[in-house]
């Protein structure tokens, strides 16, 4: 966020991150600077855990400045440690950079090696630091910070939505495929860049537009929003998992509402995998809208079977399997009187490893459900993701080398149906998408060496 009237931005960034907490719960950070103050002085504070655990009212006494960047993290490459928390703050020849990155670079190991051979010393194990170094290097021979950002981004391959705070400018960039979302908002005389539009709503800002795939934008008081489209290309590949699971239902990406997208998925499931039952229920939160869609299309009543403890994070994003299983029961409880004696259609957004789904089906049966028919608003996961979603190696995926009947048996459901791959385009009204985790066909060739941090475990 950059406030041209010189108001402090840290508390607004805090509330914006609060709205984006679903995107990561491992660590968070805020870095701010005063554009009128000494050039290159950045105050930053990072910590492990949730936004409301890391920051107290006293924190904001130290975070004074009218330009800043914030980040919430869940790790897909690089270990879960405080060193790897973002934003990264670099002091270099032209001042200071604050950088926050969402995505995964598939050529990070080569770029890291290249930098290390010329004497670079790394403080973290994350690919975002590679981008930061390259921007700093390019800045020495560039007329402006945004020119350095563009030169650096030409070297990287993979997915990135990026915000960079330079001493007098805020820069945003989205990779040419548009894997990850990024949008621009405005409140009074302040401009905001955010991963999702729901963060703008939370701080009372208006949505201006999405940053286009391949676009770099620079925000400054002198010129407002400047746009550079040298890296834009015709081929796009938005991550379909943003629409299925990641994003909050009240967000809109590239003109497509997430809630509407999930309703469509539910309607498609009802057409393709109908079943006679008494009630349709969603597994909160990301299964709810799809369940409503299934109910609308099938005419079977929509009901609430689960009470969710709002103070528990997302199980998919939990780093270890053991903590994932334990947190399912802490997170969800079944309303026994709602399901007892009934045939239930349970809608969930995905089955990754299968343990969570098996536990939830079992909880419904223990509560007296007569039948549990599972419908999934995504196709089966068969391939890992290299672009920033923590879909693991194939051997850990329940759908790998198993038939739908095998999976149904493993999770204990009475029937199981997945969304058909050809329906994915309908979910996003024809926007070009990446569906590599379902088909194994990626928009970019996968990396030849492991970028997912597997070697660190």
Coordinates of C-alpha atoms in Angstrom, one line a residue, residues 80-436:
X80 CA 8.9 -23.3 7.6
X81 CA 11.3 -21.1 9.6
X82 CA 11.4 -17.4 10.6
X83 CA 14.3 -16.8 8.2
X84 CA 12.0 -17.7 5.3
X85 CA 9.2 -15.4 6.4
X86 CA 8.4 -12.5 4.1
X87 CA 8.6 -9.7 3.1
X88 CA 12.3 -9.8 2.4
X89 CA 14.1 -6.5 3.0
X90 CA 17.3 -5.9 1.1
X91 CA 19.7 -3.0 1.5
X92 CA 21.6 -2.4 -1.7
X93 CA 23.4 0.2 -3.7
X94 CA 20.3 2.2 -4.6
X95 CA 18.6 2.1 -1.2
X96 CA 16.3 -0.5 0.2
X97 CA 13.8 -3.0 -1.3
X98 CA 10.9 -4.7 0.4
X99 CA 9.6 -7.7 -1.5
X100 CA 6.7 -10.1 -1.1
X101 CA 6.1 -13.0 -3.5
X102 CA 3.4 -15.5 -4.0
X103 CA 4.2 -18.4 -6.3
X104 CA 7.0 -20.8 -7.2
X105 CA 10.0 -20.4 -9.5
X106 CA 10.8 -23.6 -11.4
X107 CA 14.3 -22.4 -12.3
X108 CA 15.2 -21.2 -8.8
X109 CA 18.0 -23.8 -8.3
X110 CA 19.9 -22.7 -11.5
X111 CA 19.5 -19.0 -10.7
X112 CA 20.6 -19.6 -7.1
X113 CA 23.7 -21.5 -8.3
X114 CA 24.5 -18.8 -10.7
X115 CA 24.3 -16.2 -8.0
X116 CA 26.3 -18.3 -5.5
X117 CA 29.1 -18.7 -7.9
X118 CA 29.5 -14.9 -8.1
X119 CA 29.7 -14.6 -4.3
X120 CA 26.1 -14.2 -3.3
X121 CA 25.3 -15.1 0.3
X122 CA 21.8 -16.4 1.0
X123 CA 19.9 -15.7 4.2
X124 CA 16.9 -17.9 3.3
X125 CA 16.1 -21.1 1.4
X126 CA 13.2 -19.6 -0.5
X127 CA 13.0 -18.8 -4.2
X128 CA 11.7 -15.3 -3.5
X129 CA 15.2 -14.3 -2.4
X130 CA 16.6 -15.2 -5.8
X131 CA 14.2 -12.7 -7.4
X132 CA 15.2 -10.0 -4.8
X133 CA 18.9 -10.6 -5.6
X134 CA 18.4 -10.4 -9.3
X135 CA 16.4 -7.1 -9.0
X136 CA 19.2 -5.7 -6.9
X137 CA 21.8 -6.7 -9.5
X138 CA 19.9 -5.3 -12.4
X139 CA 19.2 -2.0 -10.5
X140 CA 22.9 -1.1 -10.7
X141 CA 22.6 -0.8 -14.5
X142 CA 19.0 0.4 -14.8
X143 CA 17.5 3.8 -15.0
X144 CA 14.6 2.9 -12.6
X145 CA 13.5 0.3 -10.1
X146 CA 10.7 -1.0 -12.4
X147 CA 13.2 -1.4 -15.2
X148 CA 15.3 -3.6 -12.9
X149 CA 12.3 -5.6 -11.8
X150 CA 11.4 -6.3 -15.5
X151 CA 15.0 -7.3 -16.4
X152 CA 15.1 -9.6 -13.4
X153 CA 11.7 -11.2 -14.2
X154 CA 12.8 -12.0 -17.7
X155 CA 15.2 -14.5 -16.1
X156 CA 12.8 -16.3 -13.9
X157 CA 10.4 -19.0 -15.0
X158 CA 7.4 -20.1 -13.0
X159 CA 4.6 -18.5 -11.1
X160 CA 4.8 -15.2 -9.3
X161 CA 2.6 -12.4 -8.1
X162 CA 5.0 -9.9 -6.7
X163 CA 4.9 -6.6 -4.8
X164 CA 8.1 -4.6 -4.4
X165 CA 8.5 -1.5 -2.3
X166 CA 11.3 0.8 -3.4
X167 CA 12.1 4.0 -1.6
X168 CA 9.7 6.1 -3.6
X169 CA 7.6 3.6 -5.6
X170 CA 5.3 0.6 -5.2
X171 CA 5.7 -2.0 -8.0
X172 CA 3.5 -5.0 -8.7
X173 CA 4.1 -7.8 -11.2
X174 CA 2.2 -10.9 -12.4
X175 CA 3.8 -13.7 -14.3
X176 CA 3.0 -14.0 -18.0
X177 CA 0.7 -17.0 -17.5
X178 CA -1.2 -15.3 -14.7
X179 CA -1.0 -18.4 -12.4
X180 CA -1.5 -16.3 -9.2
X181 CA -3.9 -13.4 -8.8
X182 CA -3.0 -9.8 -8.2
X183 CA -5.3 -6.8 -8.2
X184 CA -5.2 -3.0 -7.7
X185 CA -7.4 -1.0 -5.3
X186 CA -7.7 2.6 -4.2
X187 CA -8.9 4.2 -1.0
X188 CA -8.9 8.0 -0.8
X189 CA -5.4 9.0 -1.9
X190 CA -3.8 5.6 -1.3
X191 CA -3.2 2.7 -3.8
X192 CA -3.2 -0.9 -2.8
X193 CA -1.9 -4.1 -4.5
X194 CA -3.4 -7.3 -3.1
X195 CA -3.6 -11.1 -3.9
X196 CA -7.4 -11.0 -3.6
X197 CA -10.1 -8.4 -3.9
X198 CA -11.6 -9.5 -0.5
X199 CA -8.6 -7.7 1.1
X200 CA -9.6 -4.5 -0.5
X201 CA -13.2 -4.8 0.8
X202 CA -11.9 -5.4 4.3
X203 CA -10.0 -2.1 4.4
X204 CA -12.8 -0.1 2.6
X205 CA -10.9 0.3 -0.7
X206 CA -12.5 0.1 -4.1
X207 CA -11.4 -2.5 -6.6
X208 CA -9.9 -0.8 -9.7
X209 CA -8.7 -3.7 -11.8
X210 CA -6.7 -6.9 -12.0
X211 CA -3.0 -6.7 -12.9
X212 CA -2.9 -8.5 -16.2
X213 CA -0.8 -11.6 -16.7
X214 CA 2.7 -10.4 -17.7
X215 CA 2.0 -6.8 -16.6
X216 CA 4.2 -4.8 -14.4
X217 CA 2.7 -1.7 -12.7
X218 CA 4.4 1.1 -10.9
X219 CA 2.5 3.3 -8.5
X220 CA 3.9 6.8 -7.6
X221 CA 2.4 10.2 -6.6
X222 CA 3.9 11.8 -9.7
X223 CA 2.4 9.4 -12.3
X224 CA -0.3 7.4 -10.5
X225 CA -0.5 3.9 -12.0
X226 CA 2.0 3.2 -14.9
X227 CA 1.6 0.0 -16.8
X228 CA 4.3 -2.0 -18.7
X229 CA 3.2 -4.8 -20.9
X230 CA 6.4 -5.9 -22.6
X231 CA 6.1 -9.4 -21.0
X232 CA 2.4 -9.9 -21.8
X233 CA 1.7 -12.9 -23.9
X234 CA -1.4 -14.6 -25.4
X235 CA -1.0 -17.9 -23.6
X236 CA -2.4 -17.7 -20.0
X237 CA -2.8 -20.5 -17.4
X238 CA -4.6 -19.3 -14.3
X239 CA -4.3 -21.8 -11.4
X240 CA -7.7 -23.6 -11.3
X241 CA -7.1 -24.5 -7.7
X242 CA -7.5 -20.8 -6.8
X243 CA -11.1 -21.1 -8.0
X244 CA -11.7 -24.6 -6.4
X245 CA -10.1 -24.0 -3.0
X246 CA -7.6 -21.4 -2.3
X247 CA -9.4 -18.1 -2.8
X248 CA -12.1 -16.8 -0.5
X249 CA -15.6 -17.0 -2.0
X250 CA -16.1 -13.3 -1.9
X251 CA -13.1 -12.6 -4.1
X252 CA -13.2 -12.0 -7.9
X253 CA -10.3 -12.8 -10.2
X254 CA -10.1 -11.7 -13.8
X255 CA -13.8 -11.0 -13.9
X256 CA -14.9 -14.4 -12.5
X257 CA -16.4 -14.5 -9.0
X258 CA -15.1 -17.4 -6.9
X259 CA -18.6 -18.0 -5.3
X260 CA -20.2 -18.2 -8.8
X261 CA -17.4 -20.5 -10.0
X262 CA -18.0 -22.9 -7.1
X263 CA -21.8 -22.8 -7.6
X264 CA -21.2 -23.8 -11.3
X265 CA -19.0 -26.7 -10.1
X266 CA -21.8 -28.0 -7.8
X267 CA -24.4 -27.7 -10.6
X268 CA -22.1 -29.7 -12.9
X269 CA -21.7 -32.4 -10.3
X270 CA -25.4 -32.7 -9.8
X271 CA -25.8 -33.2 -13.6
X272 CA -23.0 -35.7 -14.0
X273 CA -23.1 -37.6 -10.7
X274 CA -26.7 -37.6 -9.5
X275 CA -27.7 -39.7 -6.5
X276 CA -31.0 -40.1 -4.5
X277 CA -30.6 -38.6 -1.1
X278 CA -32.2 -36.5 1.7
X279 CA -29.8 -33.7 2.1
X280 CA -26.8 -32.0 0.5
X281 CA -24.1 -30.7 2.8
X282 CA -20.8 -28.9 2.2
X283 CA -17.5 -29.4 4.0
X284 CA -16.7 -25.9 5.3
X285 CA -15.6 -23.5 3.9
X286 CA -14.6 -24.3 0.3
X287 CA -17.2 -27.1 -0.1
X288 CA -20.2 -24.9 0.9
X289 CA -20.8 -23.0 -2.4
X290 CA -20.5 -26.1 -4.5
X291 CA -23.0 -27.9 -2.2
X292 CA -25.4 -25.0 -2.7
X293 CA -24.9 -25.4 -6.5
X294 CA -25.6 -29.2 -6.2
X295 CA -28.7 -28.5 -4.2
X296 CA -30.1 -25.9 -6.6
X297 CA -29.5 -28.2 -9.6
X298 CA -30.8 -31.4 -8.0
X299 CA -33.7 -30.0 -5.9
X300 CA -32.4 -31.9 -2.9
X301 CA -32.4 -29.6 0.2
X302 CA -29.2 -28.0 1.3
X303 CA -28.4 -28.3 5.0
X304 CA -25.7 -27.8 7.6
X305 CA -24.0 -30.9 8.9
X306 CA -20.9 -29.4 10.3
X307 CA -20.1 -26.8 12.8
X308 CA -16.7 -25.3 12.2
X309 CA -14.4 -23.9 14.8
X310 CA -13.3 -20.7 13.2
X311 CA -10.1 -20.5 15.2
X312 CA -8.4 -23.4 13.5
X313 CA -6.4 -22.9 10.3
X314 CA -6.7 -24.9 7.1
X315 CA -5.8 -28.6 7.3
X316 CA -4.5 -28.8 3.7
X317 CA -2.0 -26.2 4.5
X318 CA -0.7 -27.9 7.7
X319 CA 2.9 -29.0 7.0
X320 CA 2.8 -32.5 8.6
X321 CA 0.3 -35.3 8.1
X322 CA 0.0 -36.1 11.9
X323 CA -1.0 -32.5 12.7
X324 CA -3.4 -32.5 9.8
X325 CA -5.4 -35.5 11.1
X326 CA -5.6 -34.3 14.6
X327 CA -6.8 -30.8 13.5
X328 CA -9.8 -32.2 11.5
X329 CA -11.7 -33.2 14.7
X330 CA -10.7 -29.9 16.4
X331 CA -11.9 -28.0 13.4
X332 CA -15.2 -29.8 12.5
X333 CA -18.0 -31.3 14.5
X334 CA -21.1 -33.0 13.2
X335 CA -24.6 -31.8 14.1
X336 CA -26.0 -35.2 15.0
X337 CA -29.7 -34.3 14.8
X338 CA -29.2 -32.9 11.3
X339 CA -27.8 -36.1 9.8
X340 CA -29.1 -39.0 11.9
X341 CA -31.1 -41.5 9.8
X342 CA -30.5 -39.5 6.6
X343 CA -28.9 -40.2 3.2
X344 CA -26.3 -37.4 2.9
X345 CA -24.5 -36.0 -0.1
X346 CA -21.3 -34.5 1.1
X347 CA -19.6 -32.0 -1.1
X348 CA -15.9 -31.2 -0.7
X349 CA -13.5 -29.3 -2.9
X350 CA -10.8 -32.0 -3.3
X351 CA -9.3 -35.2 -2.0
X352 CA -5.5 -34.9 -1.9
X353 CA -4.1 -37.6 0.4
X354 CA -7.5 -38.9 1.4
X355 CA -7.0 -39.0 5.2
X356 CA -9.2 -36.0 5.9
X357 CA -12.0 -37.2 3.7
X358 CA -12.0 -40.6 5.3
X359 CA -12.2 -39.0 8.8
X360 CA -15.1 -36.8 7.8
X361 CA -17.1 -39.6 6.2
X362 CA -16.6 -41.6 9.4
X363 CA -17.7 -38.7 11.6
X364 CA -21.0 -38.5 9.6
X365 CA -21.6 -42.2 9.9
X366 CA -20.8 -42.2 13.7
X367 CA -23.4 -39.4 14.0
X368 CA -26.0 -41.7 12.5
X369 CA -26.0 -40.9 8.7
X370 CA -27.6 -43.8 6.9
X371 CA -25.6 -43.2 3.7
X372 CA -22.8 -40.8 2.8
X373 CA -22.3 -40.0 -0.9
X374 CA -19.2 -38.0 -1.5
X375 CA -19.0 -35.6 -4.4
X376 CA -15.8 -33.7 -5.2
X377 CA -15.9 -30.3 -7.0
X378 CA -12.5 -31.0 -8.7
X379 CA -11.2 -33.9 -10.7
X380 CA -8.8 -36.4 -9.1
X381 CA -5.3 -35.1 -8.3
X382 CA -2.9 -37.2 -10.2
X383 CA 0.2 -35.0 -10.6
X384 CA 2.2 -32.7 -8.3
X385 CA 2.1 -28.9 -8.7
X386 CA 5.2 -26.9 -9.4
X387 CA 3.6 -23.5 -9.4
X388 CA 2.8 -22.8 -5.8
X389 CA 0.2 -25.2 -4.6
X390 CA 1.4 -27.8 -2.1
X391 CA 0.2 -30.9 -4.0
X392 CA 2.7 -33.5 -3.0
X393 CA 4.7 -36.2 -4.9
X394 CA 2.5 -38.6 -6.9
X395 CA 3.0 -41.5 -4.4
X396 CA 1.3 -39.5 -1.7
X397 CA -1.8 -38.7 -3.8
X398 CA -4.7 -41.1 -3.1
X399 CA -5.9 -41.0 -6.7
X400 CA -2.5 -42.2 -8.0
X401 CA -2.7 -45.8 -9.3
X402 CA -6.2 -46.2 -7.8
X403 CA -9.6 -46.4 -9.4
X404 CA -12.5 -44.3 -8.1
X405 CA -14.0 -47.5 -6.6
X406 CA -10.7 -48.1 -4.7
X407 CA -10.8 -44.5 -3.3
X408 CA -14.5 -44.8 -2.4
X409 CA -13.6 -47.9 -0.5
X410 CA -10.6 -46.3 1.3
X411 CA -12.6 -43.3 2.5
X412 CA -15.6 -45.4 3.5
X413 CA -18.2 -43.6 1.3
X414 CA -21.3 -45.2 -0.2
X415 CA -20.5 -43.6 -3.6
X416 CA -18.0 -41.2 -4.9
X417 CA -18.1 -38.8 -7.9
X418 CA -15.5 -36.3 -9.1
X419 CA -16.0 -33.2 -11.3
X420 CA -15.2 -34.1 -15.0
X421 CA -12.1 -32.4 -16.4
X422 CA -14.0 -30.9 -19.3
X423 CA -16.2 -29.0 -16.8
X424 CA -13.3 -27.0 -15.4
X425 CA -13.6 -24.5 -18.3
X426 CA -17.2 -24.0 -17.4
X427 CA -16.3 -23.1 -13.8
X428 CA -14.3 -20.1 -15.1
X429 CA -16.4 -19.1 -18.0
X430 CA -13.8 -20.2 -20.5
X431 CA -10.8 -18.4 -19.0
X432 CA -7.5 -20.2 -19.9
X433 CA -6.4 -22.3 -16.9
X434 CA -3.6 -24.6 -15.7
X435 CA -5.0 -28.0 -14.9
X436 CA -1.6 -29.8 -14.7

